[in-house]
Structures are given as structure tokens and as C-alpha cells.
Amino acid sequence: MRPESFEFLQAYLNNPSPTGFEKEGQKLWLEYLKPYIDEYFVDTYGTVVGVINPKAKYKVVIEAHADEISYFVNYITKEGYLYLRRNGGSDPLVAPSKRVNIFGEKGIVKAIFGWPAIHVRKVEQDKAPTIETVFLDCGASSAEEVAEMGVHVGSVVTFEDEMTVLNDKFYVGRALDNRVGGFMIAEVARMLKENKKKLPFGLYIVNAVQEEIGLRGAEMVAHRINPDVAIITDVTHDSQSPMYEKKTAGDISCGKGPVITYGPAVQNNLRDLIIDTAKKAEIPFQRAAATRATGTDTDAFAYSGSGVASALISLPLKYMHTTVETVHKDDVESVTQLIYETLLRIEDGHDFRYFV
């Protein structure tokens, strides 16, 4: 990865972008993207779309989502402790002893997830932490002191953890789900510009908000763009580490390439074009099967309007919805390359229907 790209990836991953509060991360992403696009727009809830060839009638989307799981302050005790509710699929099991940032009216307030010491617990009776039992300590001794710090019910909370590199092979951190996707589609735009590739269609590079609470940003922007084709990138579970059951999770591994999904929302001809592209470009890939839905923004695009030819290219990831989400460097490069190569094979007016 070129140094400038790595610097952007690091800054983008480290910048908090909780669901519903993605603004600062979106501004960062857009600044990186601007040199490679013709124009852009931002919708009411913060989805950002960079456009190449905006006057073209035929429209192709490449999309990722920008938001990360987080918490809201829900209740403040008279002693100054904070109880929470989840914003997205946050896992209370990983919370105890973690450091967090609370976004208050006066700026960021540092806090920690407290937990009773092993000495005072009946360990044999221990239960897993839940949203009802985890709590924050921001160093206050009363509800009034918490208020003076600018923290109130509704203040959003994110983990403090930042990106690291593991064994020179893996990127590790919080919110790789799915800001690494935003990074990859921005890199596709850069490659098109720097390689002087002229596309015969309009390309919409979409970084959508509010995926973690039900694909909401993608729903909104799909109706606005009304595309003909959508290629979505998100993360999927690496199933090689302990406690995974391959019979249900599939056999997916970090380092073995992009994951191409089969399922009702995935348009078969578009998916087959992607597979053929991977083979011709000698990009290793893996396969996965979805059930009724992919659980990604693919579903929102596929079923919008009169139906959009949509496909999903996933990045294998370890430890989803923790503060140590982990992806392989090679997979990041391969997913980026596969999206890029696929775009070069889509024609103006490309008809993906199964028969006419």
C-alpha cells in the first residue's frame, strides 16, 4: 500500500463515526475522494456520494457503509455512574475494562467501563456482562458533576481503541466494519483517475450512513440515485479462529481473497461477471451463501425502485463487533482490485436480465 493511502486508512479508522453521527468521518473521506471525482452530494442524513460522469444515463454504484457501532448514555445514577443502551450491534461482553470517549456538549469526556474485582465476586456464579449490567465511570461522584462535564442522556459513546498492524500482515482496530470498505471504494476511484480509465457510464461512489441499525442510509440513497447496477462491499466472518462452526458459518479465511456471495438478493449475472473477472485477473476468491438476506446494504439496493442488479464482494474479518476487528492486508488489496477490474468490464447499458 502506498504511504498516502495508509495514512488515510489510519486516520479514517481512528476517527469516530457512530451510527447517526458520521459527519466528521464523512468529511474526512470526502476530502480524500475529491481529487478523483467530478462532483459529489451529501444527503439529509449524511450519506456522501462522489460521482464520475454525472451526466451519463446508465448508473453504477460501488458502496460501503461509514458508521460504527456505539452506545448512548441512557441513565445517570445519583452517584455519577452511567448506564447505556446500544446504538447498533454493540457487544456488552467485550466492554468491561475498556476505555471510551463520550461525546458531550463541551467536547470529549474520557470514561471507562468499570467491573467489580475478582476478589469480591463469587466467580462460580459469574454471568456474562449484559447491557443492563455494564456501566461507565467518568470520574464523577454525582449526577450533577456528570452534567457539569457536559454529559447527558443521549450522549454517544465510542471505544477509544485505534488501529494497529499485527505481524506485518493484518490491520487491527475498531470500526473496520465497515470503514475499511469506504477506504477500498475510495481507492478504486483513485486507481481509475490515476490510470486514466474512462468509464462509459456514471459511477457513484457511495459511503452510506446508518447500516448498523437496518441499512437505512442505503435505503434512502438508493431511491435518490436510482442506479442500474450496485456493487456492495462489506465485511464477513473469518471462520478459522476457535469457537466457529464451519457447518453453519462456512469456511472463510482471512488471506484467501474476496468473498463472493450467493443469495436471492444477489443478481446472478452480475455475480458471474465478478467471478469471471476474478479468474481472468488471477485474483483469488472465496464463496459464501446467504439465507433470505445478505444482512448488508446489498439488500437495500437490490430491492429498491423496480429492482437493481446488485452483488456483494465481502472482506474476510476476524472478531466482528469487537475493538480488535482484524483483516488481512492482501485481502484489502484484492477486494479493491476486483471492484476496479469489474467496473472496467461493465458496458454502457449493460443488460443483466436473465432473458428477454
Coordinates of N, CA, C and O in Angstrom, one line a residue, residues 152-269:
H152 N -24.9 14.0 29.1 CA -26.3 13.9 29.3 C -26.9 12.7 28.7 O -26.2 12.0 27.9
V153 N -28.1 12.3 29.0 CA -28.8 11.2 28.4 C -28.8 11.5 26.9 O -29.2 12.6 26.4
G154 N -28.4 10.6 26.1 CA -28.3 10.7 24.6 C -26.9 11.0 24.1 O -26.7 10.9 22.9
S155 N -26.0 11.3 25.0 CA -24.6 11.4 24.6 C -24.1 10.1 24.1 O -24.4 9.1 24.6
V156 N -23.4 10.2 22.9 CA -22.9 9.0 22.3 C -21.6 8.6 22.8 O -20.8 9.4 23.2
V157 N -21.3 7.3 22.8 CA -20.1 6.7 23.4 C -19.4 5.8 22.4 O -20.1 4.9 21.8
T158 N -18.1 5.9 22.2 CA -17.4 5.0 21.3 C -16.1 4.5 22.1 O -15.6 5.2 23.0
F159 N -15.6 3.4 21.7 CA -14.4 2.9 22.3 C -13.2 3.7 21.8 O -13.2 4.3 20.7
E160 N -12.2 3.7 22.6 CA -11.0 4.6 22.4 C -10.0 3.9 21.5 O -9.1 4.6 20.9
D161 N -10.1 2.6 21.3 CA -9.0 1.8 20.6 C -8.8 2.3 19.2 O -9.7 2.7 18.5
E162 N -7.5 2.3 18.8 CA -7.1 2.8 17.5 C -6.4 1.7 16.7 O -6.1 0.6 17.2
M163 N -6.1 2.0 15.4 CA -5.6 1.0 14.5 C -4.2 0.6 14.8 O -3.3 1.4 15.2
T164 N -3.9 -0.7 14.7 CA -2.5 -1.2 14.8 C -2.3 -2.2 13.7 O -3.3 -2.6 13.0
V165 N -1.1 -2.6 13.5 CA -0.7 -3.6 12.5 C -0.2 -4.8 13.2 O 0.7 -4.7 14.0
L166 N -0.7 -6.0 12.9 CA -0.3 -7.3 13.6 C 0.5 -8.1 12.7 O 0.1 -8.5 11.6
N167 N 1.8 -8.4 13.1 CA 2.7 -9.3 12.4 C 2.9 -8.9 10.9 O 3.2 -9.7 10.0
D168 N 2.8 -7.6 10.7 CA 3.0 -7.0 9.3 C 2.1 -7.6 8.3 O 2.3 -7.5 7.1
K169 N 1.0 -8.3 8.7 CA 0.1 -8.9 7.8 C -1.4 -8.4 8.0 O -2.1 -8.5 7.0
F170 N -1.7 -8.0 9.2 CA -3.1 -7.7 9.5 C -3.3 -6.3 10.0 O -2.5 -5.8 10.8
Y171 N -4.4 -5.7 9.5 CA -4.8 -4.4 10.1 C -5.8 -4.7 11.2 O -6.7 -5.5 11.0
V172 N -5.6 -4.1 12.4 CA -6.4 -4.4 13.6 C -7.0 -3.1 14.1 O -6.3 -2.1 14.2
G173 N -8.3 -3.1 14.6 CA -8.8 -2.0 15.2 C -10.3 -2.1 15.3 O -10.9 -3.1 15.0
R174 N -10.9 -1.0 15.8 CA -12.4 -0.9 15.9 C -12.9 -0.3 14.6 O -12.1 0.4 13.9
A175 N -14.1 -0.6 14.2 CA -14.8 0.0 13.1 C -14.2 -0.3 11.7 O -14.4 0.4 10.7
L176 N -13.4 -1.4 11.6 CA -13.0 -1.8 10.3 C -14.3 -2.2 9.5 O -14.4 -2.2 8.3
D177 N -15.3 -2.7 10.3 CA -16.7 -2.9 9.9 C -17.4 -1.5 9.9 O -17.9 -1.2 11.0
N178 N -17.5 -0.8 8.8 CA -17.0 -1.1 7.5 C -16.3 0.1 6.9 O -16.4 0.3 5.7
R179 N -15.6 0.8 7.7 CA -14.9 1.9 7.2 C -13.7 1.4 6.3 O -13.3 2.2 5.4
V180 N -13.3 0.2 6.5 CA -12.3 -0.3 5.5 C -12.9 -0.5 4.1 O -12.2 -0.3 3.1
G181 N -14.2 -0.7 4.1 CA -14.9 -0.7 2.8 C -14.9 0.7 2.2 O -14.7 0.8 0.9
G182 N -15.2 1.7 3.0 CA -15.1 3.1 2.4 C -13.7 3.4 1.9 O -13.6 4.1 0.9
F183 N -12.7 2.9 2.6 CA -11.3 3.1 2.1 C -11.2 2.4 0.7 O -10.6 3.0 -0.2
M184 N -11.7 1.2 0.6 CA -11.4 0.4 -0.6 C -12.1 1.1 -1.8 O -11.6 1.2 -2.9
I185 N -13.4 1.5 -1.7 CA -14.0 2.2 -2.8 C -13.4 3.5 -3.2 O -13.4 3.9 -4.3
A186 N -12.9 4.2 -2.2 CA -12.1 5.4 -2.5 C -10.9 5.1 -3.3 O -10.5 5.9 -4.2
E187 N -10.2 4.0 -2.9 CA -9.0 3.6 -3.7 C -9.4 3.2 -5.1 O -8.6 3.5 -6.0
V188 N -10.5 2.6 -5.3 CA -11.0 2.3 -6.7 C -11.1 3.6 -7.5 O -10.6 3.7 -8.6
A189 N -11.7 4.6 -6.9 CA -11.8 5.9 -7.6 C -10.4 6.5 -7.9 O -10.2 7.0 -9.0
R190 N -9.5 6.4 -7.0 CA -8.1 6.9 -7.2 C -7.5 6.1 -8.4 O -6.8 6.7 -9.2
M191 N -7.6 4.8 -8.4 CA -7.0 4.0 -9.4 C -7.5 4.3 -10.8 O -6.8 4.4 -11.8
L192 N -8.8 4.6 -10.9 CA -9.5 4.9 -12.2 C -8.9 6.2 -12.7 O -8.5 6.4 -13.9
K193 N -8.7 7.2 -11.8 CA -8.2 8.5 -12.1 C -6.7 8.4 -12.5 O -6.3 8.9 -13.6
E194 N -5.9 7.8 -11.7 CA -4.5 7.8 -12.0 C -4.1 6.9 -13.2 O -3.1 7.1 -13.8
N195 N -5.0 5.9 -13.5 CA -4.7 5.0 -14.6 C -5.4 5.6 -15.9 O -5.4 4.9 -16.9
K196 N -6.1 6.7 -15.7 CA -6.7 7.4 -16.8 C -7.8 6.5 -17.6 O -7.9 6.5 -18.8
K197 N -8.6 5.8 -16.7 CA -9.6 5.0 -17.3 C -10.9 5.8 -17.5 O -11.3 6.5 -16.5
K198 N -11.5 5.8 -18.7 CA -12.7 6.5 -19.0 C -13.9 5.5 -19.0 O -13.9 4.5 -19.8
L199 N -14.8 5.6 -18.0 CA -15.9 4.7 -17.9 C -17.0 5.2 -18.9 O -17.3 6.4 -19.0
P200 N -17.8 4.2 -19.5 CA -18.8 4.6 -20.4 C -20.2 4.9 -19.7 O -21.2 5.0 -20.3
F201 N -20.1 4.9 -18.3 CA -21.3 5.1 -17.5 C -21.0 6.0 -16.4 O -19.9 6.4 -16.1
G202 N -22.0 6.4 -15.7 CA -21.9 7.2 -14.5 C -21.5 6.3 -13.3 O -22.2 5.3 -13.1
L203 N -20.5 6.7 -12.6 CA -20.1 5.9 -11.4 C -20.3 6.7 -10.1 O -19.9 7.8 -10.0
Y204 N -21.1 6.1 -9.2 CA -21.5 6.7 -8.0 C -20.8 5.9 -6.8 O -21.1 4.8 -6.6
I205 N -19.8 6.6 -6.2 CA -19.1 6.1 -5.1 C -19.8 6.5 -3.8 O -19.7 7.6 -3.4
V206 N -20.4 5.5 -3.2 CA -21.4 5.8 -2.1 C -20.8 5.3 -0.8 O -20.5 4.1 -0.6
N207 N -20.7 6.2 0.2 CA -20.4 5.9 1.6 C -21.6 6.2 2.4 O -21.9 7.3 2.8
A208 N -22.4 5.1 2.7 CA -23.7 5.3 3.3 C -23.7 5.3 4.8 O -22.8 4.7 5.5
V209 N -24.6 6.0 5.4 CA -24.7 6.0 6.9 C -25.7 5.0 7.4 O -26.4 4.4 6.6
Q210 N -25.7 4.7 8.7 CA -26.8 4.0 9.4 C -27.1 2.6 8.9 O -28.2 2.1 9.0
E211 N -26.0 1.9 8.4 CA -26.2 0.5 8.1 C -26.4 -0.4 9.3 O -27.2 -1.3 9.3
E212 N -25.7 0.0 10.4 CA -25.7 -0.9 11.6 C -27.1 -1.0 12.3 O -27.3 -1.8 13.1
I213 N -28.0 -0.1 11.9 CA -29.3 -0.2 12.5 C -30.4 -0.5 11.5 O -31.6 -0.2 11.7
G214 N -30.0 -1.1 10.4 CA -31.0 -1.6 9.4 C -30.9 -1.1 8.0 O -31.9 -0.9 7.3
L215 N -29.7 -0.8 7.5 CA -29.5 -0.5 6.1 C -30.1 0.9 5.8 O -30.5 1.1 4.6
R216 N -30.3 1.7 6.7 CA -31.2 2.9 6.5 C -30.6 3.9 5.5 O -31.3 4.5 4.7
G217 N -29.3 4.2 5.6 CA -28.7 5.1 4.7 C -28.8 4.7 3.2 O -29.0 5.4 2.3
A218 N -28.5 3.4 3.0 CA -28.6 2.8 1.7 C -30.0 2.8 1.1 O -30.2 3.1 -0.1
E219 N -31.0 2.6 2.0 CA -32.4 2.7 1.5 C -32.6 4.1 0.9 O -33.2 4.2 -0.1
M220 N -32.2 5.1 1.7 CA -32.5 6.5 1.2 C -31.8 6.8 -0.1 O -32.4 7.3 -1.0
V221 N -30.5 6.5 -0.1 CA -29.7 7.0 -1.3 C -30.0 6.1 -2.5 O -29.9 6.6 -3.6
A222 N -30.4 4.9 -2.3 CA -30.7 4.1 -3.5 C -31.9 4.7 -4.3 O -31.9 4.7 -5.5
H223 N -32.9 5.2 -3.5 CA -34.0 5.8 -4.2 C -33.6 7.1 -4.9 O -34.2 7.5 -5.9
R224 N -32.7 7.8 -4.3 CA -32.3 9.1 -4.9 C -31.5 8.9 -6.2 O -31.7 9.5 -7.2
I225 N -30.5 7.9 -6.1 CA -29.7 7.7 -7.3 C -30.4 6.9 -8.4 O -30.3 7.2 -9.6
N226 N -31.2 5.9 -8.0 CA -32.0 5.1 -8.9 C -31.0 4.4 -9.9 O -31.1 4.6 -11.1
P227 N -30.0 3.6 -9.4 CA -29.0 3.1 -10.2 C -29.4 1.9 -11.0 O -30.5 1.3 -10.8
D228 N -28.6 1.5 -12.0 CA -28.9 0.3 -12.8 C -28.1 -0.9 -12.2 O -28.6 -2.0 -12.3
V229 N -27.0 -0.6 -11.6 CA -26.1 -1.7 -11.0 C -25.6 -1.2 -9.7 O -25.3 0.0 -9.5
A230 N -25.4 -2.1 -8.7 CA -24.8 -1.8 -7.4 C -23.9 -2.9 -7.0 O -24.3 -4.1 -6.9
I231 N -22.6 -2.6 -6.8 CA -21.6 -3.5 -6.2 C -21.3 -3.0 -4.8 O -20.8 -1.9 -4.6
I232 N -21.7 -3.9 -3.8 CA -21.6 -3.5 -2.4 C -20.3 -4.2 -1.8 O -20.1 -5.4 -2.2
T233 N -19.6 -3.6 -1.0 CA -18.5 -4.2 -0.2 C -18.8 -4.0 1.3 O -19.1 -2.9 1.7
D234 N -18.7 -5.1 2.0 CA -18.8 -5.1 3.4 C -17.9 -6.2 4.0 O -17.1 -6.8 3.2
V235 N -17.9 -6.4 5.3 CA -17.1 -7.5 5.8 C -17.9 -8.7 6.1 O -19.1 -8.7 6.2
T236 N -17.2 -9.9 6.2 CA -17.9 -11.1 6.6 C -17.0 -11.9 7.5 O -15.8 -11.6 7.7
H237 N -17.5 -12.9 8.2 CA -16.8 -13.6 9.3 C -15.8 -14.5 8.7 O -16.1 -15.5 8.0
D238 N -14.5 -14.3 9.1 CA -13.5 -15.4 9.0 C -13.9 -16.5 10.0 O -14.3 -16.2 11.2
S239 N -13.9 -17.7 9.6 CA -14.4 -18.8 10.5 C -13.3 -19.8 10.9 O -13.6 -20.9 11.3
Q240 N -12.0 -19.3 10.9 CA -10.9 -20.2 11.2 C -10.6 -20.2 12.7 O -10.0 -21.1 13.2
S241 N -10.8 -19.1 13.4 CA -10.5 -19.0 14.8 C -11.4 -19.8 15.6 O -12.4 -20.3 15.2
P242 N -11.0 -20.1 16.9 CA -11.7 -21.0 17.7 C -13.2 -20.5 17.9 O -13.5 -19.4 17.8
M243 N -14.1 -21.5 18.2 CA -15.5 -21.3 18.5 C -16.4 -21.1 17.3 O -17.6 -20.8 17.5
Y244 N -15.8 -21.2 16.1 CA -16.7 -21.1 14.9 C -17.1 -22.5 14.5 O -16.2 -23.4 14.6
E245 N -18.3 -22.6 13.9 CA -18.7 -23.9 13.4 C -18.9 -23.8 11.9 O -19.8 -23.1 11.4
K246 N -18.0 -24.4 11.1 CA -18.0 -24.2 9.7 C -19.2 -24.7 9.0 O -19.6 -24.2 8.0
K247 N -19.9 -25.7 9.6 CA -21.1 -26.2 9.0 C -22.2 -25.1 8.9 O -23.1 -25.1 8.1
T248 N -22.1 -24.1 9.8 CA -23.1 -23.0 9.8 C -22.5 -21.7 9.3 O -23.1 -20.9 8.6
A249 N -21.2 -21.5 9.7 CA -20.6 -20.2 9.4 C -19.9 -20.2 8.0 O -19.6 -19.2 7.5
G250 N -19.7 -21.4 7.4 CA -19.0 -21.5 6.2 C -17.5 -21.6 6.4 O -17.1 -21.4 7.6
D251 N -16.7 -21.8 5.4 CA -15.3 -22.0 5.5 C -14.6 -20.8 4.9 O -14.2 -20.9 3.7
I252 N -14.5 -19.7 5.6 CA -13.9 -18.5 5.1 C -12.7 -18.1 5.9 O -12.6 -18.3 7.1
S253 N -11.7 -17.7 5.2 CA -10.4 -17.4 5.8 C -9.8 -16.1 5.4 O -9.8 -15.7 4.2
C254 N -9.3 -15.3 6.3 CA -8.5 -14.1 6.0 C -7.3 -14.5 5.3 O -6.6 -15.6 5.6
G255 N -6.9 -13.7 4.2 CA -5.8 -14.0 3.5 C -6.0 -14.8 2.2 O -5.1 -15.0 1.4
K256 N -7.2 -15.3 2.0 CA -7.5 -16.1 0.8 C -8.4 -15.4 -0.2 O -8.9 -16.0 -1.1
G257 N -8.5 -14.1 0.0 CA -9.2 -13.3 -1.0 C -10.6 -12.9 -0.7 O -11.2 -13.3 0.3
P258 N -11.2 -12.1 -1.6 CA -12.6 -11.6 -1.5 C -13.6 -12.8 -1.4 O -13.3 -13.9 -1.9
V259 N -14.7 -12.5 -0.8 CA -15.8 -13.5 -0.6 C -16.9 -13.0 -1.5 O -17.4 -11.9 -1.3
I260 N -17.3 -13.9 -2.5 CA -18.4 -13.6 -3.3 C -19.6 -14.4 -2.9 O -19.6 -15.6 -2.7
T261 N -20.7 -13.7 -2.7 CA -21.9 -14.3 -2.0 C -23.0 -14.7 -3.0 O -23.2 -14.0 -4.0
Y262 N -23.6 -15.8 -2.7 CA -24.8 -16.3 -3.4 C -26.0 -16.1 -2.6 O -25.9 -16.4 -1.3
G263 N -27.1 -15.7 -3.1 CA -28.3 -15.5 -2.4 C -29.4 -14.8 -3.2 O -29.0 -14.2 -4.3
P264 N -30.6 -14.8 -2.8 CA -31.7 -14.2 -3.6 C -31.5 -12.7 -3.9 O -31.9 -12.3 -5.0
A265 N -30.9 -11.9 -3.1 CA -30.7 -10.5 -3.4 C -29.5 -10.3 -4.4 O -29.4 -9.2 -5.0
V266 N -28.7 -11.3 -4.6 CA -27.6 -11.1 -5.5 C -28.0 -11.5 -6.9 O -28.5 -12.6 -7.1
Q267 N -27.8 -10.6 -7.8 CA -28.2 -10.8 -9.2 C -27.1 -11.8 -9.8 O -25.9 -11.5 -9.9
N268 N -27.6 -12.9 -10.4 CA -26.7 -14.0 -10.8 C -25.7 -13.6 -11.9 O -24.6 -13.9 -11.9
N269 N -26.2 -12.8 -12.9 CA -25.4 -12.5 -14.0 C -24.3 -11.5 -13.6 O -23.1 -11.6 -14.1

